[in-house]
């Protein structure tokens, strides 16, 4: 298997449904109280892109993409129609805190934090859009870095000084694969088509 650094057709992805999923074990005690245990440290996203297929042209695009990926064998990029940026607007260099300098460390992982007051969740961002990444040190934008679009690692040419706050803004994709090895399609009229379900599942890295 391999990961193909190519994006699922964007116009079809915009009609997709889905989002994050967690895995929680819940045991109900004799008293009626509950014991809950989180089995995953990170959420995993699942989507159904079938809703975005409207025409034969859409269907041909998905069919070609599916065949080249050998069904669920090879992974690829997917643009989440709702959650694909470090903020609601255009990426800003102060959107997300990704680390604190120590004068030695040069590599920092892009992350996105959800929530603030109770138990913030920090999500690792592995597939940023490289030319969208902007970075700041103590709020001051800098270009003294490179970014790996396959891992989400920001590498500074000069290690940030001790106690400096490193922030970043970016757009990103989700690494996914087809959930099934079968693609069901239907032509409904002269130029209309349906794919009742095209399920995608996030690949953990």
mmCIF file of C-alpha atoms in Angstrom:
data_model
loop_
_atom_site.group_PDB
_atom_site.id
_atom_site.type_symbol
_atom_site.label_atom_id
_atom_site.label_comp_id
_atom_site.label_asym_id
_atom_site.label_seq_id
_atom_site.Cartn_x
_atom_site.Cartn_y
_atom_site.Cartn_z
ATOM 1 C CA UNK A 1 0.000 0.000 0.000
ATOM 2 C CA UNK A 2 1.033 3.622 -0.448
ATOM 3 C CA UNK A 3 -0.236 7.112 0.195
ATOM 4 C CA UNK A 4 -1.047 9.115 -2.933
ATOM 5 C CA UNK A 5 -0.588 12.835 -2.332
ATOM 6 C CA UNK A 6 -3.583 13.670 -4.508
ATOM 7 C CA UNK A 7 -6.915 15.161 -3.459
ATOM 8 C CA UNK A 8 -10.345 13.607 -3.883
ATOM 9 C CA UNK A 9 -12.329 15.721 -6.422
ATOM 10 C CA UNK A 10 -13.027 18.946 -4.556
ATOM 11 C CA UNK A 11 -16.408 19.768 -6.124
ATOM 12 C CA UNK A 12 -17.717 16.361 -5.018
ATOM 13 C CA UNK A 13 -16.145 16.630 -1.558
ATOM 14 C CA UNK A 14 -18.130 19.824 -0.945
ATOM 15 C CA UNK A 15 -21.313 17.748 -0.872
ATOM 16 C CA UNK A 16 -19.969 15.165 1.567
ATOM 17 C CA UNK A 17 -21.365 14.424 5.015
ATOM 18 C CA UNK A 18 -19.416 13.260 8.025
ATOM 19 C CA UNK A 19 -17.094 14.283 10.802
ATOM 20 C CA UNK A 20 -15.150 13.078 13.847
ATOM 21 C CA UNK A 21 -15.848 9.884 15.758
ATOM 22 C CA UNK A 22 -14.633 8.732 19.182
ATOM 23 C CA UNK A 23 -14.690 5.269 20.743
ATOM 24 C CA UNK A 24 -15.983 5.163 24.316
ATOM 25 C CA UNK A 25 -16.705 2.085 26.434
ATOM 26 C CA UNK A 26 -19.666 2.672 28.772
ATOM 27 C CA UNK A 27 -20.435 0.289 31.639
ATOM 28 C CA UNK A 28 -23.619 0.794 33.614
ATOM 29 C CA UNK A 29 -23.243 -0.220 37.270
ATOM 30 C CA UNK A 30 -25.944 -1.846 39.375
ATOM 31 C CA UNK A 31 -26.562 1.490 41.055
ATOM 32 C CA UNK A 32 -27.346 3.096 37.699
ATOM 33 C CA UNK A 33 -24.099 5.062 37.697
ATOM 34 C CA UNK A 34 -21.769 4.799 34.711
ATOM 35 C CA UNK A 35 -18.083 4.110 34.192
ATOM 36 C CA UNK A 36 -16.756 5.523 30.903
ATOM 37 C CA UNK A 37 -13.420 4.762 29.293
ATOM 38 C CA UNK A 38 -12.024 6.440 26.176
ATOM 39 C CA UNK A 39 -10.423 3.788 23.971
ATOM 40 C CA UNK A 40 -8.891 6.274 21.529
ATOM 41 C CA UNK A 41 -6.503 9.119 22.283
ATOM 42 C CA UNK A 42 -7.540 10.838 19.052
ATOM 43 C CA UNK A 43 -10.775 11.143 17.115
ATOM 44 C CA UNK A 44 -11.106 9.557 13.682
ATOM 45 C CA UNK A 45 -13.064 11.155 10.875
ATOM 46 C CA UNK A 46 -15.451 9.368 8.568
ATOM 47 C CA UNK A 47 -17.273 10.771 5.553
ATOM 48 C CA UNK A 48 -19.794 9.792 2.919
ATOM 49 C CA UNK A 49 -19.019 11.576 -0.353
ATOM 50 C CA UNK A 50 -21.861 9.953 -2.287
ATOM 51 C CA UNK A 51 -24.074 12.992 -1.703
ATOM 52 C CA UNK A 52 -21.739 15.085 -3.871
ATOM 53 C CA UNK A 53 -22.240 13.027 -7.027
ATOM 54 C CA UNK A 54 -24.828 14.770 -9.227
ATOM 55 C CA UNK A 55 -23.864 14.052 -12.845
ATOM 56 C CA UNK A 56 -22.257 11.475 -15.099
ATOM 57 C CA UNK A 57 -19.169 13.671 -15.160
ATOM 58 C CA UNK A 58 -18.954 13.494 -11.356
ATOM 59 C CA UNK A 59 -19.423 9.751 -11.517
ATOM 60 C CA UNK A 60 -16.661 9.291 -14.066
ATOM 61 C CA UNK A 61 -14.295 11.354 -11.911
ATOM 62 C CA UNK A 62 -15.025 9.233 -8.843
ATOM 63 C CA UNK A 63 -14.801 5.986 -10.809
ATOM 64 C CA UNK A 64 -11.392 6.905 -12.211
ATOM 65 C CA UNK A 65 -10.169 8.024 -8.783
ATOM 66 C CA UNK A 66 -11.465 4.847 -7.116
ATOM 67 C CA UNK A 67 -9.835 2.544 -9.675
ATOM 68 C CA UNK A 68 -6.458 4.303 -9.447
ATOM 69 C CA UNK A 69 -6.510 3.931 -5.656
ATOM 70 C CA UNK A 70 -7.321 0.179 -6.069
ATOM 71 C CA UNK A 71 -10.327 0.626 -3.820
ATOM 72 C CA UNK A 72 -9.259 0.840 -0.179
ATOM 73 C CA UNK A 73 -5.629 -0.095 -0.876
ATOM 74 C CA UNK A 74 -4.035 3.346 -1.330
ATOM 75 C CA UNK A 75 -4.678 6.420 0.810
ATOM 76 C CA UNK A 76 -5.306 9.951 -0.482
ATOM 77 C CA UNK A 77 -6.209 13.489 0.565
ATOM 78 C CA UNK A 78 -9.710 14.726 1.345
ATOM 79 C CA UNK A 79 -10.827 18.313 1.939
ATOM 80 C CA UNK A 80 -13.254 18.402 4.862
ATOM 81 C CA UNK A 81 -15.977 20.824 3.711
ATOM 82 C CA UNK A 82 -16.290 22.341 7.210
ATOM 83 C CA UNK A 83 -12.999 21.836 9.077
ATOM 84 C CA UNK A 84 -10.013 22.492 6.800
ATOM 85 C CA UNK A 85 -8.273 25.521 8.271
ATOM 86 C CA UNK A 86 -6.556 26.726 11.436
ATOM 87 C CA UNK A 87 -9.306 29.327 11.867
ATOM 88 C CA UNK A 88 -12.650 30.296 10.371
ATOM 89 C CA UNK A 89 -11.089 32.854 8.027
ATOM 90 C CA UNK A 90 -7.867 32.982 6.043
ATOM 91 C CA UNK A 91 -4.898 31.456 7.911
ATOM 92 C CA UNK A 92 -3.181 33.857 10.269
ATOM 93 C CA UNK A 93 0.287 33.263 11.722
ATOM 94 C CA UNK A 94 -1.089 33.494 15.283
ATOM 95 C CA UNK A 95 -4.033 31.086 14.871
ATOM 96 C CA UNK A 96 -2.619 28.039 16.691
ATOM 97 C CA UNK A 97 0.163 27.609 19.260
ATOM 98 C CA UNK A 98 2.392 24.718 18.161
ATOM 99 C CA UNK A 99 5.214 24.909 20.661
ATOM 100 C CA UNK A 100 7.634 26.862 22.832
ATOM 101 C CA UNK A 101 11.272 27.291 21.883
ATOM 102 C CA UNK A 102 14.163 26.054 23.999
ATOM 103 C CA UNK A 103 17.040 27.439 21.941
ATOM 104 C CA UNK A 104 17.874 23.991 20.539
ATOM 105 C CA UNK A 105 14.764 22.371 19.063
ATOM 106 C CA UNK A 106 14.104 23.245 15.412
ATOM 107 C CA UNK A 107 11.204 20.946 14.433
ATOM 108 C CA UNK A 108 7.613 21.486 15.546
ATOM 109 C CA UNK A 109 4.460 19.563 14.630
ATOM 110 C CA UNK A 110 1.469 21.478 13.306
ATOM 111 C CA UNK A 111 -1.527 21.009 15.595
ATOM 112 C CA UNK A 112 -5.034 22.383 15.998
ATOM 113 C CA UNK A 113 -6.654 22.860 19.405
ATOM 114 C CA UNK A 114 -10.404 22.447 19.919
ATOM 115 C CA UNK A 115 -11.999 23.963 23.028
ATOM 116 C CA UNK A 116 -10.347 25.938 25.779
ATOM 117 C CA UNK A 117 -12.013 25.999 29.179
ATOM 118 C CA UNK A 118 -12.466 22.371 30.242
ATOM 119 C CA UNK A 119 -10.358 19.773 28.433
ATOM 120 C CA UNK A 120 -8.961 21.104 25.135
ATOM 121 C CA UNK A 121 -8.329 18.504 22.442
ATOM 122 C CA UNK A 122 -5.101 18.871 20.451
ATOM 123 C CA UNK A 123 -5.287 17.360 16.984
ATOM 124 C CA UNK A 124 -2.136 16.565 14.999
ATOM 125 C CA UNK A 125 -2.192 18.049 11.485
ATOM 126 C CA UNK A 126 -0.220 15.824 9.113
ATOM 127 C CA UNK A 127 -1.315 17.088 5.692
ATOM 128 C CA UNK A 128 -1.091 20.895 5.517
ATOM 129 C CA UNK A 129 -1.296 22.829 2.267
ATOM 130 C CA UNK A 130 2.361 23.858 2.164
ATOM 131 C CA UNK A 131 1.958 27.258 0.533
ATOM 132 C CA UNK A 132 -0.796 28.216 3.001
ATOM 133 C CA UNK A 133 1.375 27.798 6.121
ATOM 134 C CA UNK A 134 2.308 31.016 7.910
ATOM 135 C CA UNK A 135 4.341 31.098 11.151
ATOM 136 C CA UNK A 136 5.114 33.613 13.883
ATOM 137 C CA UNK A 137 7.531 33.794 16.820
ATOM 138 C CA UNK A 138 6.125 35.707 19.785
ATOM 139 C CA UNK A 139 3.497 37.146 17.431
ATOM 140 C CA UNK A 140 6.010 38.328 14.837
ATOM 141 C CA UNK A 141 5.641 36.674 11.404
ATOM 142 C CA UNK A 142 8.727 34.858 10.132
ATOM 143 C CA UNK A 143 9.799 33.132 6.933
ATOM 144 C CA UNK A 144 12.764 31.367 8.551
ATOM 145 C CA UNK A 145 11.206 27.909 8.175
ATOM 146 C CA UNK A 146 10.222 25.107 5.833
ATOM 147 C CA UNK A 147 7.206 22.804 6.142
ATOM 148 C CA UNK A 148 6.833 19.153 5.154
ATOM 149 C CA UNK A 149 3.430 18.726 3.477
ATOM 150 C CA UNK A 150 3.554 14.952 4.076
ATOM 151 C CA UNK A 151 4.048 15.127 7.861
ATOM 152 C CA UNK A 152 3.062 18.617 8.997
ATOM 153 C CA UNK A 153 6.496 19.245 10.541
ATOM 154 C CA UNK A 154 7.641 22.875 10.581
ATOM 155 C CA UNK A 155 11.458 23.089 10.554
ATOM 156 C CA UNK A 156 13.183 26.337 11.481
ATOM 157 C CA UNK A 157 16.486 27.209 9.844
ATOM 158 C CA UNK A 158 17.537 28.720 13.177
ATOM 159 C CA UNK A 159 16.205 27.195 16.395
ATOM 160 C CA UNK A 160 13.718 29.547 18.112
ATOM 161 C CA UNK A 161 15.131 31.126 21.263
ATOM 162 C CA UNK A 162 14.190 29.819 24.690
ATOM 163 C CA UNK A 163 10.632 30.611 25.857
ATOM 164 C CA UNK A 164 9.574 31.964 22.459
ATOM 165 C CA UNK A 165 5.963 31.099 21.611
ATOM 166 C CA UNK A 166 5.609 29.496 18.196
ATOM 167 C CA UNK A 167 2.297 29.905 16.400
ATOM 168 C CA UNK A 168 1.044 28.979 12.946
ATOM 169 C CA UNK A 169 -1.869 29.257 10.553
ATOM 170 C CA UNK A 170 -2.620 26.902 7.678
ATOM 171 C CA UNK A 171 -5.135 25.106 5.489
ATOM 172 C CA UNK A 172 -5.050 21.316 5.525
ATOM 173 C CA UNK A 173 -6.465 18.075 4.141
ATOM 174 C CA UNK A 174 -7.394 14.835 5.902
ATOM 175 C CA UNK A 175 -5.537 11.599 4.990
ATOM 176 C CA UNK A 176 -8.209 9.017 4.137
ATOM 177 C CA UNK A 177 -8.901 5.830 2.231
ATOM 178 C CA UNK A 178 -12.031 4.324 0.742
ATOM 179 C CA UNK A 179 -13.791 2.312 3.444
ATOM 180 C CA UNK A 180 -14.850 -0.371 0.959
ATOM 181 C CA UNK A 181 -13.460 -2.138 -2.083
ATOM 182 C CA UNK A 182 -16.762 -1.868 -3.953
ATOM 183 C CA UNK A 183 -18.235 1.197 -5.645
ATOM 184 C CA UNK A 184 -21.980 1.144 -6.391
ATOM 185 C CA UNK A 185 -23.200 3.642 -8.993
ATOM 186 C CA UNK A 186 -26.464 4.401 -10.722
ATOM 187 C CA UNK A 187 -27.352 6.452 -13.820
ATOM 188 C CA UNK A 188 -30.745 8.050 -13.196
ATOM 189 C CA UNK A 189 -31.285 10.043 -16.414
ATOM 190 C CA UNK A 190 -29.477 11.385 -19.479
ATOM 191 C CA UNK A 191 -26.924 13.406 -17.492
ATOM 192 C CA UNK A 192 -27.747 12.583 -13.898
ATOM 193 C CA UNK A 193 -26.144 9.912 -11.752
ATOM 194 C CA UNK A 194 -26.022 8.663 -8.192
ATOM 195 C CA UNK A 195 -23.464 6.972 -6.004
ATOM 196 C CA UNK A 196 -25.633 6.021 -3.009
ATOM 197 C CA UNK A 197 -22.628 5.749 -0.720
ATOM 198 C CA UNK A 198 -18.920 6.555 -1.053
ATOM 199 C CA UNK A 199 -17.589 6.011 2.436
ATOM 200 C CA UNK A 200 -14.170 7.363 3.410
ATOM 201 C CA UNK A 201 -12.285 6.802 6.644
ATOM 202 C CA UNK A 202 -9.373 8.739 8.111
ATOM 203 C CA UNK A 203 -5.973 7.050 8.098
ATOM 204 C CA UNK A 204 -4.110 7.172 11.406
ATOM 205 C CA UNK A 205 -0.420 7.999 11.097
#
